[in-house]
Coordinates of C-alpha atoms in Angstrom, one line a residue:
X24 CA 38.5 33.1 56.9
X25 CA 36.0 34.2 54.2
X26 CA 34.8 31.6 51.8
X27 CA 36.1 31.7 48.2
X28 CA 33.5 32.9 45.7
X29 CA 34.0 34.1 42.1
X30 CA 34.9 37.8 42.3
X31 CA 32.7 38.3 39.3
X32 CA 29.6 37.4 41.3
X33 CA 30.0 40.6 43.3
X34 CA 31.2 44.0 42.4
X35 CA 34.8 44.1 43.8
X36 CA 36.2 43.4 40.3
X37 CA 34.2 46.3 38.9
X38 CA 35.3 48.5 41.7
X39 CA 39.0 47.7 41.0
X40 CA 39.0 47.8 37.2
X41 CA 35.8 49.6 36.3
X42 CA 32.7 48.0 34.7
X43 CA 33.9 48.0 31.1
X44 CA 37.4 46.8 31.8
X45 CA 36.1 44.1 34.1
X46 CA 33.7 43.0 31.4
X47 CA 36.5 42.8 28.8
X48 CA 38.6 40.8 31.3
X49 CA 35.8 38.3 31.8
X50 CA 35.3 38.0 28.0
X51 CA 38.9 36.9 27.6
X52 CA 38.5 34.0 30.1
X53 CA 37.3 31.8 27.2
X54 CA 39.3 33.7 24.5
X55 CA 37.8 36.6 22.5
X56 CA 38.7 38.7 19.5
X57 CA 38.6 42.4 20.0
X58 CA 35.2 42.5 18.3
X59 CA 33.8 39.7 20.4
X60 CA 35.1 41.4 23.6
X61 CA 33.5 44.6 22.5
X62 CA 30.1 42.9 21.8
X63 CA 30.2 41.2 25.2
X64 CA 31.0 44.4 27.0
X65 CA 28.6 46.5 25.0
X66 CA 31.2 48.9 23.7
X67 CA 32.8 49.8 20.4
X68 CA 35.8 47.9 19.1
X69 CA 37.9 51.0 19.6
X70 CA 36.9 51.2 23.2
X71 CA 37.6 47.5 23.6
X72 CA 41.1 48.1 22.1
X73 CA 41.8 50.8 24.7
X74 CA 40.8 48.4 27.5
X75 CA 42.6 45.3 26.1
X76 CA 45.8 47.4 25.8
X77 CA 45.6 48.4 29.5
X78 CA 44.8 44.8 30.5
X79 CA 47.7 43.5 28.4
X80 CA 50.1 46.1 29.8
X81 CA 49.3 45.0 33.4
X82 CA 49.8 41.3 32.6
X83 CA 46.1 40.3 33.0
X84 CA 45.6 39.2 29.4
X85 CA 47.8 38.1 26.5
X86 CA 47.1 39.0 22.8
X87 CA 48.1 37.2 19.6
X88 CA 47.5 38.5 16.1
X89 CA 45.9 36.0 13.7
X90 CA 45.6 37.4 10.1
X91 CA 43.4 40.5 10.5
X92 CA 42.1 39.7 14.1
X93 CA 43.6 39.8 17.5
X94 CA 42.8 37.0 19.9
X95 CA 42.9 37.9 23.6
X96 CA 43.2 35.3 26.4
X97 CA 43.4 35.7 30.1
X98 CA 46.7 35.0 31.8
X99 CA 47.2 33.1 35.0
X100 CA 47.3 36.4 36.9
X101 CA 44.0 37.5 35.2
X102 CA 42.4 34.2 35.9
X103 CA 43.4 34.5 39.6
X104 CA 41.8 37.9 39.7
X105 CA 38.6 36.6 38.1
X106 CA 38.3 33.7 40.5
X107 CA 39.6 35.4 43.6
X108 CA 42.4 32.9 44.0
X109 CA 46.2 33.2 44.3
X110 CA 48.1 32.9 41.0
X111 CA 50.3 29.9 40.6
X112 CA 53.9 31.0 40.8
X113 CA 55.5 28.0 39.3

């Protein structure tokens, strides 16, 4: 059985999601506003919004509006994808 390593250490996550979307997902692991996620991924806020929408629609992140910002956080499913583990189904 292969050893468990963080998927982000290799390129499988990028192959699955694309480089920018994988970067946005990784940025949400510690919580990030749209602007922060954009800066971490090296893209515009508009591009980050496009990718956070896709990640949210697939259940990999959650988003909550706070005043004039949106905070994005990784879900259990998204965290499992980042770590290469099985999501907790409880």
